[in-house]
Amino acid sequence: MTRSHDAGAVIYASDIRRIGAFYEQVAGLRITHAEGDHIVLESGAFQLVVVAVPARIAASIRLTDPPRPREDTAIKLVLAVADMASAREAARSLGGQLLPPQREWQFQGMRVCDGYDPEGNVVQFRQRPA
């Protein structure tokens, strides 16, 4: 059964399984569909589609370990997390990172911290107050 979401985003990735696992475990999104060239992750109101970068383009991409944040893009994902400390630990174990606790700030009543996924895509994570 196809489900429609009002909000969503698409990320292109060299390793869709690794990126899918990152967003599943760090942001609590559920993998609801997977094929060879894409993975669909969802929460109640949001859908994230991770699409494989075409091979001819992927050959020219040089990923680093640790990843170098790609801060020169015009868009940044914003995703909710249940617990910033748990998200930070999960991100680190999956090849990404959240900035340290001293780099967190408050915005509209939420605790906020930037980070990046294993391919360097910058993401903002937000935790609602308890």
PDB file of C-alpha atoms in Angstrom:
ATOM      1  CA  MET A   1       0.000   0.000   0.000  1.00  0.00           C
ATOM      2  CA  THR A   2       1.406   3.390  -1.003  1.00  0.00           C
ATOM      3  CA  ARG A   3       1.321   6.062   1.670  1.00  0.00           C
ATOM      4  CA  SER A   4       1.517   9.770   0.940  1.00  0.00           C
ATOM      5  CA  HIS A   5       3.360  12.286   3.135  1.00  0.00           C
ATOM      6  CA  ASP A   6       2.971  16.044   3.142  1.00  0.00           C
ATOM      7  CA  ALA A   7       6.661  16.652   3.875  1.00  0.00           C
ATOM      8  CA  GLY A   8       9.777  14.877   2.763  1.00  0.00           C
ATOM      9  CA  ALA A   9      13.267  15.114   1.373  1.00  0.00           C
ATOM     10  CA  VAL A  10      15.567  13.249  -1.002  1.00  0.00           C
ATOM     11  CA  ILE A  11      19.252  12.621  -0.334  1.00  0.00           C
ATOM     12  CA  TYR A  12      21.602  11.228  -2.961  1.00  0.00           C
ATOM     13  CA  ALA A  13      24.209   8.877  -1.528  1.00  0.00           C
ATOM     14  CA  SER A  14      27.069   6.685  -2.677  1.00  0.00           C
ATOM     15  CA  ASP A  15      26.183   4.007  -0.107  1.00  0.00           C
ATOM     16  CA  ILE A  16      22.408   4.013   0.363  1.00  0.00           C
ATOM     17  CA  ARG A  17      22.412   1.184   2.904  1.00  0.00           C
ATOM     18  CA  ARG A  18      24.889   2.933   5.182  1.00  0.00           C
ATOM     19  CA  ILE A  19      23.041   6.248   4.923  1.00  0.00           C
ATOM     20  CA  GLY A  20      19.679   4.520   5.447  1.00  0.00           C
ATOM     21  CA  ALA A  21      20.976   2.812   8.597  1.00  0.00           C
ATOM     22  CA  PHE A  22      22.292   6.155   9.879  1.00  0.00           C
ATOM     23  CA  TYR A  23      18.925   7.925   9.595  1.00  0.00           C
ATOM     24  CA  GLU A  24      17.069   4.883  10.893  1.00  0.00           C
ATOM     25  CA  GLN A  25      19.180   4.594  14.036  1.00  0.00           C
ATOM     26  CA  VAL A  26      20.018   8.238  14.751  1.00  0.00           C
ATOM     27  CA  ALA A  27      16.682   9.914  13.906  1.00  0.00           C
ATOM     28  CA  GLY A  28      14.377   6.949  14.522  1.00  0.00           C
ATOM     29  CA  LEU A  29      13.010   6.862  10.976  1.00  0.00           C
ATOM     30  CA  ARG A  30      11.641   3.501   9.832  1.00  0.00           C
ATOM     31  CA  ILE A  31      12.795   1.854   6.621  1.00  0.00           C
ATOM     32  CA  THR A  32       9.518   1.103   4.841  1.00  0.00           C
ATOM     33  CA  HIS A  33      10.779   0.181   1.391  1.00  0.00           C
ATOM     34  CA  ALA A  34      14.103  -0.686  -0.205  1.00  0.00           C
ATOM     35  CA  GLU A  35      15.203  -1.492  -3.733  1.00  0.00           C
ATOM     36  CA  GLY A  36      18.595  -1.604  -5.384  1.00  0.00           C
ATOM     37  CA  ASP A  37      18.710   2.119  -6.111  1.00  0.00           C
ATOM     38  CA  HIS A  38      16.755   3.681  -3.242  1.00  0.00           C
ATOM     39  CA  ILE A  39      15.566   3.332   0.347  1.00  0.00           C
ATOM     40  CA  VAL A  40      12.453   4.960   1.807  1.00  0.00           C
ATOM     41  CA  LEU A  41      12.449   5.957   5.486  1.00  0.00           C
ATOM     42  CA  GLU A  42       9.444   7.400   7.279  1.00  0.00           C
ATOM     43  CA  SER A  43       8.125   8.867  10.475  1.00  0.00           C
ATOM     44  CA  GLY A  44       4.502   9.767  11.056  1.00  0.00           C
ATOM     45  CA  ALA A  45       4.571  12.920   8.938  1.00  0.00           C
ATOM     46  CA  PHE A  46       7.890  12.848   7.076  1.00  0.00           C
ATOM     47  CA  GLN A  47       9.429  10.728   4.342  1.00  0.00           C
ATOM     48  CA  LEU A  48      13.130  10.595   3.513  1.00  0.00           C
ATOM     49  CA  VAL A  49      14.168   8.903   0.276  1.00  0.00           C
ATOM     50  CA  VAL A  50      17.823   7.942  -0.082  1.00  0.00           C
ATOM     51  CA  VAL A  51      18.684   7.536  -3.762  1.00  0.00           C
ATOM     52  CA  ALA A  52      21.860   6.004  -5.164  1.00  0.00           C
ATOM     53  CA  VAL A  53      24.125   8.456  -6.939  1.00  0.00           C
ATOM     54  CA  PRO A  54      24.462   7.334 -10.576  1.00  0.00           C
ATOM     55  CA  ALA A  55      27.646   5.287 -11.089  1.00  0.00           C
ATOM     56  CA  ARG A  56      29.174   7.800 -13.542  1.00  0.00           C
ATOM     57  CA  ILE A  57      28.875  10.531 -10.885  1.00  0.00           C
ATOM     58  CA  ALA A  58      29.765   8.319  -7.911  1.00  0.00           C
ATOM     59  CA  ALA A  59      33.116   7.519  -9.541  1.00  0.00           C
ATOM     60  CA  SER A  60      34.136  11.177  -9.160  1.00  0.00           C
ATOM     61  CA  ILE A  61      33.065  11.533  -5.507  1.00  0.00           C
ATOM     62  CA  ARG A  62      35.810  11.209  -2.912  1.00  0.00           C
ATOM     63  CA  LEU A  63      34.478  10.465   0.556  1.00  0.00           C
ATOM     64  CA  THR A  64      36.797  10.791   3.542  1.00  0.00           C
ATOM     65  CA  ASP A  65      36.920   8.986   6.877  1.00  0.00           C
ATOM     66  CA  PRO A  66      35.919  10.774   8.996  1.00  0.00           C
ATOM     67  CA  PRO A  67      33.596  12.500   6.551  1.00  0.00           C
ATOM     68  CA  ARG A  68      34.195  16.132   5.720  1.00  0.00           C
ATOM     69  CA  PRO A  69      30.969  18.108   6.347  1.00  0.00           C
ATOM     70  CA  ARG A  70      29.544  19.473   3.110  1.00  0.00           C
ATOM     71  CA  GLU A  71      28.552  22.893   4.393  1.00  0.00           C
ATOM     72  CA  ASP A  72      28.390  24.545   0.986  1.00  0.00           C
ATOM     73  CA  THR A  73      24.818  23.483   0.221  1.00  0.00           C
ATOM     74  CA  ALA A  74      21.750  25.688   0.395  1.00  0.00           C
ATOM     75  CA  ILE A  75      19.555  23.205   2.288  1.00  0.00           C
ATOM     76  CA  LYS A  76      19.961  21.468   5.634  1.00  0.00           C
ATOM     77  CA  LEU A  77      17.697  18.663   6.872  1.00  0.00           C
ATOM     78  CA  VAL A  78      16.130  19.116  10.302  1.00  0.00           C
ATOM     79  CA  LEU A  79      15.148  15.927  12.116  1.00  0.00           C
ATOM     80  CA  ALA A  80      13.787  15.189  15.566  1.00  0.00           C
ATOM     81  CA  VAL A  81      15.589  12.906  17.986  1.00  0.00           C
ATOM     82  CA  ALA A  82      14.281  11.465  21.228  1.00  0.00           C
ATOM     83  CA  ASP A  83      17.554  12.041  23.097  1.00  0.00           C
ATOM     84  CA  MET A  84      20.522  14.117  21.928  1.00  0.00           C
ATOM     85  CA  ALA A  85      23.114  12.075  23.846  1.00  0.00           C
ATOM     86  CA  SER A  86      21.841   8.797  22.384  1.00  0.00           C
ATOM     87  CA  ALA A  87      21.731  10.327  18.900  1.00  0.00           C
ATOM     88  CA  ARG A  88      25.314  11.563  19.326  1.00  0.00           C
ATOM     89  CA  GLU A  89      26.508   8.081  20.291  1.00  0.00           C
ATOM     90  CA  ALA A  90      24.590   6.367  17.479  1.00  0.00           C
ATOM     91  CA  ALA A  91      25.896   8.867  14.914  1.00  0.00           C
ATOM     92  CA  ARG A  92      29.483   8.282  16.011  1.00  0.00           C
ATOM     93  CA  SER A  93      29.106   4.487  15.838  1.00  0.00           C
ATOM     94  CA  LEU A  94      27.639   4.733  12.316  1.00  0.00           C
ATOM     95  CA  GLY A  95      30.332   6.975  10.827  1.00  0.00           C
ATOM     96  CA  GLY A  96      28.671  10.372  11.303  1.00  0.00           C
ATOM     97  CA  GLN A  97      28.818  12.925  14.073  1.00  0.00           C
ATOM     98  CA  LEU A  98      26.845  15.388  16.144  1.00  0.00           C
ATOM     99  CA  LEU A  99      28.808  18.359  17.393  1.00  0.00           C
ATOM    100  CA  PRO A 100      29.750  18.217  21.112  1.00  0.00           C
ATOM    101  CA  PRO A 101      27.216  19.222  23.800  1.00  0.00           C
ATOM    102  CA  GLN A 102      28.846  22.642  24.287  1.00  0.00           C
ATOM    103  CA  ARG A 103      27.884  23.455  20.664  1.00  0.00           C
ATOM    104  CA  GLU A 104      24.157  22.837  21.297  1.00  0.00           C
ATOM    105  CA  TRP A 105      21.727  25.729  21.539  1.00  0.00           C
ATOM    106  CA  GLN A 106      18.073  26.435  22.277  1.00  0.00           C
ATOM    107  CA  PHE A 107      15.652  27.318  19.479  1.00  0.00           C
ATOM    108  CA  GLN A 108      11.888  27.670  19.863  1.00  0.00           C
ATOM    109  CA  GLY A 109      11.960  25.697  23.102  1.00  0.00           C
ATOM    110  CA  MET A 110      13.976  22.809  21.661  1.00  0.00           C
ATOM    111  CA  ARG A 111      17.532  21.665  22.205  1.00  0.00           C
ATOM    112  CA  VAL A 112      19.348  21.830  18.851  1.00  0.00           C
ATOM    113  CA  CYS A 113      22.641  20.493  17.515  1.00  0.00           C
ATOM    114  CA  ASP A 114      24.153  20.239  14.049  1.00  0.00           C
ATOM    115  CA  GLY A 115      25.893  17.152  12.816  1.00  0.00           C
ATOM    116  CA  TYR A 116      26.548  15.201   9.650  1.00  0.00           C
ATOM    117  CA  ASP A 117      25.917  11.781   8.202  1.00  0.00           C
ATOM    118  CA  PRO A 118      28.610   9.312   7.017  1.00  0.00           C
ATOM    119  CA  GLU A 119      28.819  11.052   3.615  1.00  0.00           C
ATOM    120  CA  GLY A 120      29.157  14.545   5.114  1.00  0.00           C
ATOM    121  CA  ASN A 121      25.589  15.794   4.583  1.00  0.00           C
ATOM    122  CA  VAL A 122      24.966  18.387   7.300  1.00  0.00           C
ATOM    123  CA  VAL A 123      21.849  17.760   9.403  1.00  0.00           C
ATOM    124  CA  GLN A 124      20.307  19.649  12.301  1.00  0.00           C
ATOM    125  CA  PHE A 125      18.920  17.498  15.098  1.00  0.00           C
ATOM    126  CA  ARG A 126      16.273  18.779  17.511  1.00  0.00           C
ATOM    127  CA  GLN A 127      15.139  17.359  20.836  1.00  0.00           C
ATOM    128  CA  ARG A 128      11.870  18.456  22.404  1.00  0.00           C
ATOM    129  CA  PRO A 129      11.909  19.215  26.128  1.00  0.00           C
ATOM    130  CA  ALA A 130      11.003  16.343  28.436  1.00  0.00           C
TER     131      ALA A 130
END
